[in-house]
mmCIF file of C-alpha atoms in Angstrom:
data_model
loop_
_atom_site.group_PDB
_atom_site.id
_atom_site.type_symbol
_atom_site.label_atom_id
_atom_site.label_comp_id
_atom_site.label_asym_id
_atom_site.label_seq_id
_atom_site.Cartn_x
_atom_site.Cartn_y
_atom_site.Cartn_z
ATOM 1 C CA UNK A 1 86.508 74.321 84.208
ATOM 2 C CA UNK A 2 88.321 77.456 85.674
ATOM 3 C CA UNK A 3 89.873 79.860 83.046
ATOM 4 C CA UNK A 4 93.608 80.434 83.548
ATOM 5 C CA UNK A 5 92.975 84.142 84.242
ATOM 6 C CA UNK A 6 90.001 83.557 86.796
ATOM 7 C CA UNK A 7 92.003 80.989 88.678
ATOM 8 C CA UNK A 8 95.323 83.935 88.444
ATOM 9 C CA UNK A 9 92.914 86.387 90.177
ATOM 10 C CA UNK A 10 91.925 83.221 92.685
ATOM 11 C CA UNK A 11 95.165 82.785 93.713
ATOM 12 C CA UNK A 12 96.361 86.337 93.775
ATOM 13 C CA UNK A 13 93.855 87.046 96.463
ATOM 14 C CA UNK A 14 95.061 84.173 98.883
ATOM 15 C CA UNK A 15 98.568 85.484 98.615
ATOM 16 C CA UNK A 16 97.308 89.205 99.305
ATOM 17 C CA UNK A 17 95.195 87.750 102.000
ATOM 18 C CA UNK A 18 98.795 86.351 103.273
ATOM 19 C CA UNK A 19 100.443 89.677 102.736
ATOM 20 C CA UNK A 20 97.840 92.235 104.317
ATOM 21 C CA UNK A 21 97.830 90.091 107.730
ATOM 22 C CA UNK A 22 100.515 92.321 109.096
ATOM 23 C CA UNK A 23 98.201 95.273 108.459
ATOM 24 C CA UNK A 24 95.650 93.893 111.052
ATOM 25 C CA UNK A 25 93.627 92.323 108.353
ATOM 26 C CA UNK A 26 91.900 88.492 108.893
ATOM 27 C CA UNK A 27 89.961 86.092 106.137
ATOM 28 C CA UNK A 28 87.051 85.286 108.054
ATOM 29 C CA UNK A 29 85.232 81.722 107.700
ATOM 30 C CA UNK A 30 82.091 80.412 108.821
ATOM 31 C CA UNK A 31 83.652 79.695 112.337
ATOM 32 C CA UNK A 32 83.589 83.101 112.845
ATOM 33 C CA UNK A 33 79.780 83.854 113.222
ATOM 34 C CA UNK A 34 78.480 80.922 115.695
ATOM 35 C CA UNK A 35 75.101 82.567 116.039
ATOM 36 C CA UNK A 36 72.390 80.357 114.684
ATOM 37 C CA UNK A 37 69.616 82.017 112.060
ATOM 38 C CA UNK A 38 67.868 84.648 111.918
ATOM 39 C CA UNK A 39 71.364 86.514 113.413
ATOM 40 C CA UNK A 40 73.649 84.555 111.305
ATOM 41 C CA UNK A 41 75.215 86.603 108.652
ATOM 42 C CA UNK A 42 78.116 84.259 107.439
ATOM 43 C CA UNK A 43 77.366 80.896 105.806
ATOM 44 C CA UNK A 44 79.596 78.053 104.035
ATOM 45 C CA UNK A 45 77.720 76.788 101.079
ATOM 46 C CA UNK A 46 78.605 74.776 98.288
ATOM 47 C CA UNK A 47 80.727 77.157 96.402
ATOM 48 C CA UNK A 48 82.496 78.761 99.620
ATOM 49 C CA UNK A 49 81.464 81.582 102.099
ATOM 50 C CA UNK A 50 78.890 83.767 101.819
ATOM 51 C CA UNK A 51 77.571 86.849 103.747
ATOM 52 C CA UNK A 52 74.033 88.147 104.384
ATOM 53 C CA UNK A 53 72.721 91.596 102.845
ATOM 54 C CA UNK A 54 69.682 92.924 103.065
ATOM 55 C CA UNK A 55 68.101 91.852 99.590
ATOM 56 C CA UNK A 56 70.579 88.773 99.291
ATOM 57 C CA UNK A 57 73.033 86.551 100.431
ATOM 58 C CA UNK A 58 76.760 87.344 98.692
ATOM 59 C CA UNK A 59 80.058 85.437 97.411
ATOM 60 C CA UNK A 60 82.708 86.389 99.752
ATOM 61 C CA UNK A 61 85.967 84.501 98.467
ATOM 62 C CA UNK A 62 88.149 86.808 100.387
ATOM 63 C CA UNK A 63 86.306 89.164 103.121
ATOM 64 C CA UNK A 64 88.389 89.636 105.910
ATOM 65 C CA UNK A 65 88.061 91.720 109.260
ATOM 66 C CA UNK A 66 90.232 93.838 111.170
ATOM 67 C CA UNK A 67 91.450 93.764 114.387
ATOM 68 C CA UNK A 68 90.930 97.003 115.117
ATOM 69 C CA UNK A 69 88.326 98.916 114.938
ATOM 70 C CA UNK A 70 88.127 102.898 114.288
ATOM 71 C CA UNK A 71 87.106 105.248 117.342
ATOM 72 C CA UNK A 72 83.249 105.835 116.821
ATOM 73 C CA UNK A 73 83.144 103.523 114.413
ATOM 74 C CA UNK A 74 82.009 99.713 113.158
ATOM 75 C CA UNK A 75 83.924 96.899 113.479
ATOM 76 C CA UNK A 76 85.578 97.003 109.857
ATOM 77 C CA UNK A 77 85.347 94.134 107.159
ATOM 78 C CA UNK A 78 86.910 94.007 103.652
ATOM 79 C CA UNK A 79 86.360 92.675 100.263
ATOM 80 C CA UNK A 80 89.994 91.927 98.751
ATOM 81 C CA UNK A 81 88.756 91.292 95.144
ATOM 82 C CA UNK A 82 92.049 90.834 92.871
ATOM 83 C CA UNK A 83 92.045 90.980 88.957
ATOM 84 C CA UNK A 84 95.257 89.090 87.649
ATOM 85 C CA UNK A 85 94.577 90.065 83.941
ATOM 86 C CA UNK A 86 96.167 91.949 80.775
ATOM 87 C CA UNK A 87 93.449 94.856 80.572
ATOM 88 C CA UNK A 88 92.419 97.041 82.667
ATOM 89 C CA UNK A 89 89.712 96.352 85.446
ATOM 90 C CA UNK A 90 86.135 98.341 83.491
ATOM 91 C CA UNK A 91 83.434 99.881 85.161
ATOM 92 C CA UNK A 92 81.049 96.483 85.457
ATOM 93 C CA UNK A 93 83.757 94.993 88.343
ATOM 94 C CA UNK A 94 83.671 98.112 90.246
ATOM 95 C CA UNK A 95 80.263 98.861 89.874
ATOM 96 C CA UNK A 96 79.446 95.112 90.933
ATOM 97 C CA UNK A 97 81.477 96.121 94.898
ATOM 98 C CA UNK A 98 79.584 98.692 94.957
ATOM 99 C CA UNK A 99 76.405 97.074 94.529
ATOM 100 C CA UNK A 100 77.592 94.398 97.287
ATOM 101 C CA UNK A 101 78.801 96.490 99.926
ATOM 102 C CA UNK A 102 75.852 99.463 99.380
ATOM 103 C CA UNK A 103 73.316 96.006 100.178
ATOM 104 C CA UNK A 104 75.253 94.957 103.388
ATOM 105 C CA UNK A 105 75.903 97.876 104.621
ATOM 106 C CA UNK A 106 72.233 98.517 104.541
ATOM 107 C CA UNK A 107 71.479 95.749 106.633
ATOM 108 C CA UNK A 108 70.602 97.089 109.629
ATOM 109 C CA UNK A 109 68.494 95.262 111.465
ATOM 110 C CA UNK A 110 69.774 96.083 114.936
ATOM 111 C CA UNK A 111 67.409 93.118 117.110
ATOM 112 C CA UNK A 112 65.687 90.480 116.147
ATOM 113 C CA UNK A 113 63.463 87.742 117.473
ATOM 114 C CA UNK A 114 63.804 84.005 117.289
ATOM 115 C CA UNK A 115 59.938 83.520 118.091
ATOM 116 C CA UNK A 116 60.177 83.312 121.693
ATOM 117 C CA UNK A 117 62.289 84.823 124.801
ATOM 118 C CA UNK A 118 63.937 88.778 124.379
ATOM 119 C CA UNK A 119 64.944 90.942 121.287
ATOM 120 C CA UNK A 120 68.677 90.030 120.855
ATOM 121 C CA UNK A 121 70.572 92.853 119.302
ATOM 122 C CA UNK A 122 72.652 91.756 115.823
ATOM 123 C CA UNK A 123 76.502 92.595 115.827
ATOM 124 C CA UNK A 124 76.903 95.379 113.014
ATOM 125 C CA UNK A 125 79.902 95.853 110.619
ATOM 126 C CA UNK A 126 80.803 98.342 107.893
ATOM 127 C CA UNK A 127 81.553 96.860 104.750
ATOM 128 C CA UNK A 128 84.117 98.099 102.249
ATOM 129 C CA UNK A 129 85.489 96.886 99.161
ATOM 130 C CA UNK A 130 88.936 97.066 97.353
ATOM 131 C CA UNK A 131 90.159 95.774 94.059
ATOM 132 C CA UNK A 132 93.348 95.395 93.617
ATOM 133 C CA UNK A 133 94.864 95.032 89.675
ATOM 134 C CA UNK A 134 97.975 94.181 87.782
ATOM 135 C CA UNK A 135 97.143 95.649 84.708
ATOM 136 C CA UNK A 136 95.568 99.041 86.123
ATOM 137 C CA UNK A 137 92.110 100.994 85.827
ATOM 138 C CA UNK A 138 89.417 102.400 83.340
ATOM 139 C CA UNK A 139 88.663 105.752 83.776
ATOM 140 C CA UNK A 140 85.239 105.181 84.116
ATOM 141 C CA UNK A 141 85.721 102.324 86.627
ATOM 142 C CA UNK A 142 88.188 105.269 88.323
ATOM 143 C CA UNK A 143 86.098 107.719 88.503
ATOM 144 C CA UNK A 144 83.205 105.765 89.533
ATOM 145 C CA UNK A 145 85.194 104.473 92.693
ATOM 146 C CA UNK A 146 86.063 107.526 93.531
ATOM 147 C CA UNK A 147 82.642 108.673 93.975
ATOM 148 C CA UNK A 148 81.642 106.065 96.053
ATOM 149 C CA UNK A 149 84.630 105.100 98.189
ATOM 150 C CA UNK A 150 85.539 101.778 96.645
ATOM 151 C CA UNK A 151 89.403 101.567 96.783
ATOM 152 C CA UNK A 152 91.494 100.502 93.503
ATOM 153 C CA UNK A 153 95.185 99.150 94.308
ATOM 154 C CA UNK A 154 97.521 98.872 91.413
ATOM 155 C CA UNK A 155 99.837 96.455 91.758
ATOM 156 C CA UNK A 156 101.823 97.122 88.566
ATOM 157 C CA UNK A 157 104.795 98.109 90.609
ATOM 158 C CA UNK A 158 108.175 96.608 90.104
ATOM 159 C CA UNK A 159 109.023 95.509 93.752
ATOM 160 C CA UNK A 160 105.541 93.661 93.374
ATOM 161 C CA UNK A 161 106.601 91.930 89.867
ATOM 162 C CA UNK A 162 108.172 89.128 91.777
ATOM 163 C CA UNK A 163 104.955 87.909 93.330
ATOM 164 C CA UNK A 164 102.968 87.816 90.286
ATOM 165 C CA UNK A 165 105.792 85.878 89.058
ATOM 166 C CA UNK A 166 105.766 82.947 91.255
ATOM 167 C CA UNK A 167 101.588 83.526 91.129
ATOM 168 C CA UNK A 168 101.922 83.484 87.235
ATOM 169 C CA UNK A 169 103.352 80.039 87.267
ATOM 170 C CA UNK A 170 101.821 78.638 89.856
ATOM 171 C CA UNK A 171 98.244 79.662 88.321
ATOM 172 C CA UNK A 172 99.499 77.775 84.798
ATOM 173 C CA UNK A 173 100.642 74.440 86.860
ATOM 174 C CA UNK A 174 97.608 74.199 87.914
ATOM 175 C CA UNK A 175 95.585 74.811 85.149
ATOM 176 C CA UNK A 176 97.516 72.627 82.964
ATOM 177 C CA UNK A 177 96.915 69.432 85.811
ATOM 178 C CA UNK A 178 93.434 70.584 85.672
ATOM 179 C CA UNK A 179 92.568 69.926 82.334
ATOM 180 C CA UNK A 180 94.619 66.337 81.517
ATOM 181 C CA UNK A 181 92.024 65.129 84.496
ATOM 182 C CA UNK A 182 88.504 63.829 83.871
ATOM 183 C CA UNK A 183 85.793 66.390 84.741
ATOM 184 C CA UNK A 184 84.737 64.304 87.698
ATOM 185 C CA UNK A 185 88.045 64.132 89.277
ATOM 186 C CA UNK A 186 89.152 68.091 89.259
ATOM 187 C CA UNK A 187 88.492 70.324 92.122
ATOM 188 C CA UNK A 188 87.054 72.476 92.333
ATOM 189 C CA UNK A 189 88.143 76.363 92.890
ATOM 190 C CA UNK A 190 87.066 76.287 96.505
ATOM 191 C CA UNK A 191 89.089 73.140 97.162
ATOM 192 C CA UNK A 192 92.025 74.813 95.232
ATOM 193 C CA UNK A 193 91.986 77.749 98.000
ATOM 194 C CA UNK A 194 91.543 75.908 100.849
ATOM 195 C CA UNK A 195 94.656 73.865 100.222
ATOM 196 C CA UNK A 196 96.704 76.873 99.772
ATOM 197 C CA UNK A 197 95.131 78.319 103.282
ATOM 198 C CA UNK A 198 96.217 75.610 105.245
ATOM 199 C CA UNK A 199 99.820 77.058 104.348
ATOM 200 C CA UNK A 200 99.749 80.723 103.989
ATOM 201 C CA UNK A 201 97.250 81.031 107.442
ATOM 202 C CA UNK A 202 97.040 78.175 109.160
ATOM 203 C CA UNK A 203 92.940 78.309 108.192
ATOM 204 C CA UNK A 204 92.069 74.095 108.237
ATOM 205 C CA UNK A 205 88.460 74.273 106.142
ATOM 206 C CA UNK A 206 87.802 71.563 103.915
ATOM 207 C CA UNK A 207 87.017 70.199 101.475
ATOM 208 C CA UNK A 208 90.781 70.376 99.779
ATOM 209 C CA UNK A 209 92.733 69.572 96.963
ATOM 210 C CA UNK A 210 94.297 66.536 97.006
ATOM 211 C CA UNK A 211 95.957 65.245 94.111
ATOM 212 C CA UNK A 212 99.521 66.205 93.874
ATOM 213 C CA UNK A 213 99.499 67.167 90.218
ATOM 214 C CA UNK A 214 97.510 70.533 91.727
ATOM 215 C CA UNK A 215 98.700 70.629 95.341
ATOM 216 C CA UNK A 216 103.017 70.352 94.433
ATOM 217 C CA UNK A 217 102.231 73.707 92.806
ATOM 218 C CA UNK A 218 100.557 75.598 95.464
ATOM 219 C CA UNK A 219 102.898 74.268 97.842
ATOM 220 C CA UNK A 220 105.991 75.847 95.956
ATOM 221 C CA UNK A 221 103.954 78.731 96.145
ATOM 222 C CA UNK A 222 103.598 78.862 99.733
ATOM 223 C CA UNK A 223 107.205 78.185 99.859
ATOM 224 C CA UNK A 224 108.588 80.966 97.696
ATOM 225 C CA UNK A 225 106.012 83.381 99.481
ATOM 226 C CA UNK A 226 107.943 82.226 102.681
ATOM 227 C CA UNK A 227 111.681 82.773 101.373
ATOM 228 C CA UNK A 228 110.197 86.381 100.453
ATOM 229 C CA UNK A 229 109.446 87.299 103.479
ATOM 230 C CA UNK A 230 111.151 90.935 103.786
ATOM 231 C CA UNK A 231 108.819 91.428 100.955
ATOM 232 C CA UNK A 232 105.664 93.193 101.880
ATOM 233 C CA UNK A 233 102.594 94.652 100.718
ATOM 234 C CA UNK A 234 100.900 96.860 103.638
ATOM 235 C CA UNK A 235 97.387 99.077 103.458
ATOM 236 C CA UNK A 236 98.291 103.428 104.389
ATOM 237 C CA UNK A 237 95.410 105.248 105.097
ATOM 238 C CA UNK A 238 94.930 108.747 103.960
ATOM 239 C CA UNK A 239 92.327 111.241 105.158
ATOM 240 C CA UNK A 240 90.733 110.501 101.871
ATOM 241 C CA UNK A 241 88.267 108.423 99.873
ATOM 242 C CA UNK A 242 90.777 105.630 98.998
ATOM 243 C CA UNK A 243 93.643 103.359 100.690
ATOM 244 C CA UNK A 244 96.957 103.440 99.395
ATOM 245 C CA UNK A 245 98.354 99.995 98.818
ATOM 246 C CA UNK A 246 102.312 100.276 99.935
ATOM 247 C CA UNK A 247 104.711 97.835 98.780
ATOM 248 C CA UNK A 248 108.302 97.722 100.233
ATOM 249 C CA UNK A 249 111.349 94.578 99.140
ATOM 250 C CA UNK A 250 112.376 95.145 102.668
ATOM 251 C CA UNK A 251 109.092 95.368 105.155
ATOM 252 C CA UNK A 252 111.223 94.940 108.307
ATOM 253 C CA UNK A 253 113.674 97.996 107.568
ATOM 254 C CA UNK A 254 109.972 100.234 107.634
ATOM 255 C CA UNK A 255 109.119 98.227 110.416
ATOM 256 C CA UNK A 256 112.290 98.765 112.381
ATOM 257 C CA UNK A 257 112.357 102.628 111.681
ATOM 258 C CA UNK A 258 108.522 103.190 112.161
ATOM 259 C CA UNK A 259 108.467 101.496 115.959
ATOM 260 C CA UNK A 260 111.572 104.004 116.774
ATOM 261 C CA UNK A 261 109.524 106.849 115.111
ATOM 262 C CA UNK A 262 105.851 106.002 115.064
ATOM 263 C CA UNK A 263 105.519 109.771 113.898
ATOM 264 C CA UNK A 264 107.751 111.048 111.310
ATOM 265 C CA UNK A 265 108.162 113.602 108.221
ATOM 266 C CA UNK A 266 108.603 111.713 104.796
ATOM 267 C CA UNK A 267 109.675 112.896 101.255
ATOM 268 C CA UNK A 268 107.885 111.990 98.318
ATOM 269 C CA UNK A 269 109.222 111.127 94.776
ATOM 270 C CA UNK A 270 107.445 110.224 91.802
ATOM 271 C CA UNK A 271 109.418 108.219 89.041
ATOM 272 C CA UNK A 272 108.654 108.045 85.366
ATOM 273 C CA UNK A 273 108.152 104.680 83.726
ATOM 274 C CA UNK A 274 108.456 103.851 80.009
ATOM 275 C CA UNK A 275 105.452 101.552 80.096
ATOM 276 C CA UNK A 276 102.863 102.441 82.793
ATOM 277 C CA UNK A 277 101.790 105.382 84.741
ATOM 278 C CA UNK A 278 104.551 106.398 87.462
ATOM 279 C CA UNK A 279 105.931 105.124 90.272
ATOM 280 C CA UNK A 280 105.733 106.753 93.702
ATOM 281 C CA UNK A 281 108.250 106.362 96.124
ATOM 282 C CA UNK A 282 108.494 107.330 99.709
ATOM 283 C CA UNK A 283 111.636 107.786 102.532
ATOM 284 C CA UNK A 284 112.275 108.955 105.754
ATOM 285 C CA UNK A 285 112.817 112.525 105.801
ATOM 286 C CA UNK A 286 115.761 112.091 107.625
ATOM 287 C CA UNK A 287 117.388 109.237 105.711
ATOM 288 C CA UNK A 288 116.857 106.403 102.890
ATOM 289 C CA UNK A 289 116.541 103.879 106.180
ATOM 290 C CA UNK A 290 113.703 102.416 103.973
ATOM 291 C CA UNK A 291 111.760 102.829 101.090
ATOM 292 C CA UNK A 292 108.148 102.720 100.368
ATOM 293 C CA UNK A 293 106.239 102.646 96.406
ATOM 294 C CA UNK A 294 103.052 102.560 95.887
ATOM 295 C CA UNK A 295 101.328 103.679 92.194
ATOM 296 C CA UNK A 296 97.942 105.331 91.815
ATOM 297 C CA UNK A 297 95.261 105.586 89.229
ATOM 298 C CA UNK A 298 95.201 108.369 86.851
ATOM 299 C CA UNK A 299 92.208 109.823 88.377
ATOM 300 C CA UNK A 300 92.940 109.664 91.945
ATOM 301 C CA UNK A 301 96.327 111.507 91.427
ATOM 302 C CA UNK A 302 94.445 114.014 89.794
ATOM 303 C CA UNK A 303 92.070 114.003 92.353
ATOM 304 C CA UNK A 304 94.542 114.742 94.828
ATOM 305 C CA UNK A 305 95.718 117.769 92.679
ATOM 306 C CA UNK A 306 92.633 119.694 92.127
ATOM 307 C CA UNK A 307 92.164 119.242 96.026
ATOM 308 C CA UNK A 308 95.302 121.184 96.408
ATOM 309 C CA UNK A 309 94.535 123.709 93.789
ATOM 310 C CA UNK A 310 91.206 124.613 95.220
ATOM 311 C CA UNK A 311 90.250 128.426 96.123
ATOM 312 C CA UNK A 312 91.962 130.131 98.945
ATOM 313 C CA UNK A 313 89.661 129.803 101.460
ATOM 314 C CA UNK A 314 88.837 126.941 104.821
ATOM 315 C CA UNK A 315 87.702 124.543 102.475
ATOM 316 C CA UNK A 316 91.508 125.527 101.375
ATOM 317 C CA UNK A 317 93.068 124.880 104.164
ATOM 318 C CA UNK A 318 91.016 121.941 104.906
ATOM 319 C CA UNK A 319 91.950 120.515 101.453
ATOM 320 C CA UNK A 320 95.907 121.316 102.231
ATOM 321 C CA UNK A 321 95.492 119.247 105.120
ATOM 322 C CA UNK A 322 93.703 116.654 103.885
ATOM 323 C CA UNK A 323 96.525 114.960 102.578
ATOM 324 C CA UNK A 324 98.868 116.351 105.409
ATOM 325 C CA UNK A 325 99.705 112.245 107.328
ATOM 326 C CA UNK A 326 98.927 108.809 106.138
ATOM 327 C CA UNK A 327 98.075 106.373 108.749
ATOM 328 C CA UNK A 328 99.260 102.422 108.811
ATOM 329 C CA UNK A 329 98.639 99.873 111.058
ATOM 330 C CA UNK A 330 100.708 96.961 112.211
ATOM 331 C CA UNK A 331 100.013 93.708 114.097
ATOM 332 C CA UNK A 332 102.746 92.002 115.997
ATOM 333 C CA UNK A 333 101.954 89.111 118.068
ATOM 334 C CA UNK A 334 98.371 91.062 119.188
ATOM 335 C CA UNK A 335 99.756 94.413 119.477
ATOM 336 C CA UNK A 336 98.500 96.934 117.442
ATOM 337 C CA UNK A 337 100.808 99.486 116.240
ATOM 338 C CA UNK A 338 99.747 102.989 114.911
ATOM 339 C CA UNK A 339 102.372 104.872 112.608
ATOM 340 C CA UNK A 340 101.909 108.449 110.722
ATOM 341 C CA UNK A 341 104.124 109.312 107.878
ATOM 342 C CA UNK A 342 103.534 113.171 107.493
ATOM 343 C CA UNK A 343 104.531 115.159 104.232
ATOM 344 C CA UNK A 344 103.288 117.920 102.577
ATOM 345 C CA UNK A 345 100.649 117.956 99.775
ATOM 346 C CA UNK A 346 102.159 120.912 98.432
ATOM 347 C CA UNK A 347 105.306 118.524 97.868
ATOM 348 C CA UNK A 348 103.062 116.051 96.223
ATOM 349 C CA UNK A 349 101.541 118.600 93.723
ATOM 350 C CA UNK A 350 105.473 119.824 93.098
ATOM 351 C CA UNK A 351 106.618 116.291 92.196
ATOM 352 C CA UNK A 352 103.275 115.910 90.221
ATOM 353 C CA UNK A 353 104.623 118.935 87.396
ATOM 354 C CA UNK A 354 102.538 121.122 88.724
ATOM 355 C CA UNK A 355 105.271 123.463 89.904
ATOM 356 C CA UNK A 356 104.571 125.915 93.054
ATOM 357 C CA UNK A 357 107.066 128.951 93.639
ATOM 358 C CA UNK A 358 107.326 128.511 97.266
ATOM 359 C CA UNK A 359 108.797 126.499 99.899
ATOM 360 C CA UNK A 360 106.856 122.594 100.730
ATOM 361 C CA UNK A 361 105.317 122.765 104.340
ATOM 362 C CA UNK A 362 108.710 121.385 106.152
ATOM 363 C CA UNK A 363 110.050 124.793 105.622
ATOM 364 C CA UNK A 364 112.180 123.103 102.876
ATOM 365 C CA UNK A 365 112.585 123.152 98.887
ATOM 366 C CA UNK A 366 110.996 119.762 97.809
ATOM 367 C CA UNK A 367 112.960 117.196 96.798
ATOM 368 C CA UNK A 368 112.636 116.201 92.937
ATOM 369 C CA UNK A 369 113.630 113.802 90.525
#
């Protein structure tokens, strides 16, 4: 049977699957790879969908694909692999997407032949991976993702608390139903997230739970994930080995603001916590029309900082502007909208403690806590 924290992470993933749909991003299923072997790279087996590498095939309980796709670039798919737990994510989980994505992304057979007739090219992808954590990261497992581009989310933010709430008891419903049933008779983890699909996105795979001891659970899941709505967790994108994982209590207020200003200057601010590392906040230079926080790893802050203390040189100036815009995405009814909150790193080194006698990029004295 399922551990309680296993099936936490389980169900965390469906509801960030939910939440990152605004951001362009799509849980893929069998369905969407009709080709028949040897081009087939996803495949429903017993245990749910897998993907082809090139030395294997892989577990993909969450991969999703975006709708768009990057100028000069792959079409881009995503592992969203989420670790509901007290401790913090170690090195073995990141170093296990690593290994995944490093074998798929190597798979690049570009034609192949079914025996007879022409060479039919295969459709390529580039695979990443992120792992998104309540409890926060290792520094090995930190610093190991930063050296080879695997993202880590923390999700130990209070505007995200809520979520893990109604996750948190929905997870222990479960499991408690689970285990007064006869072996035989409990489904199974696949069957688990396919129910709570068919709610959160409309995805009808089966097999499903059925018995109402597990499925009146998931369903007030669903439904408190529906009367949060304004909630939001979306994905910005820095020029930088990571993705910043932005939660907001009020989604539509950014919304509303960013299709006015698709382009606009942001302030930073970076708030202490007694338990935790900080929080980072972010508003409309112009305003407090909404707010986004987001909280990042120990060594990718740090990161960030010795990029902005490098020598005074291009690499210098390449490193200042590194950091200069993050980009975010948005899908509305099939339109894809492109925002770019710009702010300074010098700002973001300021609000880090490390203090710079000079004015931040906007021509302005940063703003501090």
């Amino acid at each position: 049977m399922v551990r309680l924290v296993t099936l936490r992470g389980y169900l965390l993933e469906e509801v960030l699957a939910w939440l990152l749909r605004s951001s362009g991003y799509r849980l893929l299923t069998e369905r969407d790879d009709p080709a028949r072997p040897p081009w087939k790279v996803l495949e429903k087996r017993k245990h749910g969908l897998v993907v082809r590498g090139r030395g294997a095939w892989h577990q993909a309980d969450a991969l999703g694909e975006f709708q768009y796709v990057p100028p000069f670039s792959l079409p881009i798919r995503l592992f969203a692999e989420a670790k509901f737990t007290r401790l913090k994510v170690g090195l073995p989980t990141v170093r296990n997407g690593h290994g995944v994505v490093h074998d798929l992304n190597e798979n690049v057979v570009t034609t192949l032949s079914g025996g007879s007739g022409p060479r039919r090219p295969r459709v390529r992808y580039h695979y990443s991976y992120a792992i998104f954590s309540t409890s926060g990261f290792t520094q090995d497992a930190q610093e190991f993702a930063l050296a080879h581009q695997i993202s880590l989310i923390d999700l130990s933010l209070p505007d995200f608390q809520p979520l893990c709430d109604l996750v948190s008891v929905a997870s222990e419903s479960v499991h408690d139903a689970m285990s007064s049933m006869p072996p035989s008779e409990r489904p199974t983890v696949y069957e688990i997230r396919n129910y709570l699909r068919r709610h959160l996105l409309e995805l009808w795979d089966e097999p499903a739970a059925e018995d109402p001891s597990v499925t009146d659970p998931l369903d007030a899941l669903a439904a408190g994930l529906h009367r949060r709505s304004s909630l939001g967790l979306v994905l910005g994108f820095p020029a930088a080995p990571f993705v910043l994982g932005l939660v907001s209590r009020d989604l539509r207020a950014f919304v509303r603001h960013a299709r006015e200003h698709p382009t606009h200057a942001v302030r930073v601010h970076r708030s202490q916590r007694s338990v935790g590392h900080p929080v980072w906040l972010i508003e409309p230079r112009g305003g407090h029309a909404y707010r986004l926080t987001f909280s990042l790893p120990e060594q990718v802050e740090a990161w960030i900082l010795d990029q902005e203390e490098g020598s005074r040189s291009r690499t210098h100036w390449m490193t200042r502007n590194l950091l200069a815009a993050i980009t975010m995405y948005w899908v509305d009814e099939h339109h894809t909208h492109t925002f770019q909150l710009q702010y300074s790193a010098s700002e973001f080194r300021e609000v880090s403690g490390r203090r710079e006698p000079s004015f931040n990029d906007f021509g302005e004295a940063p703003d501090l806590f």
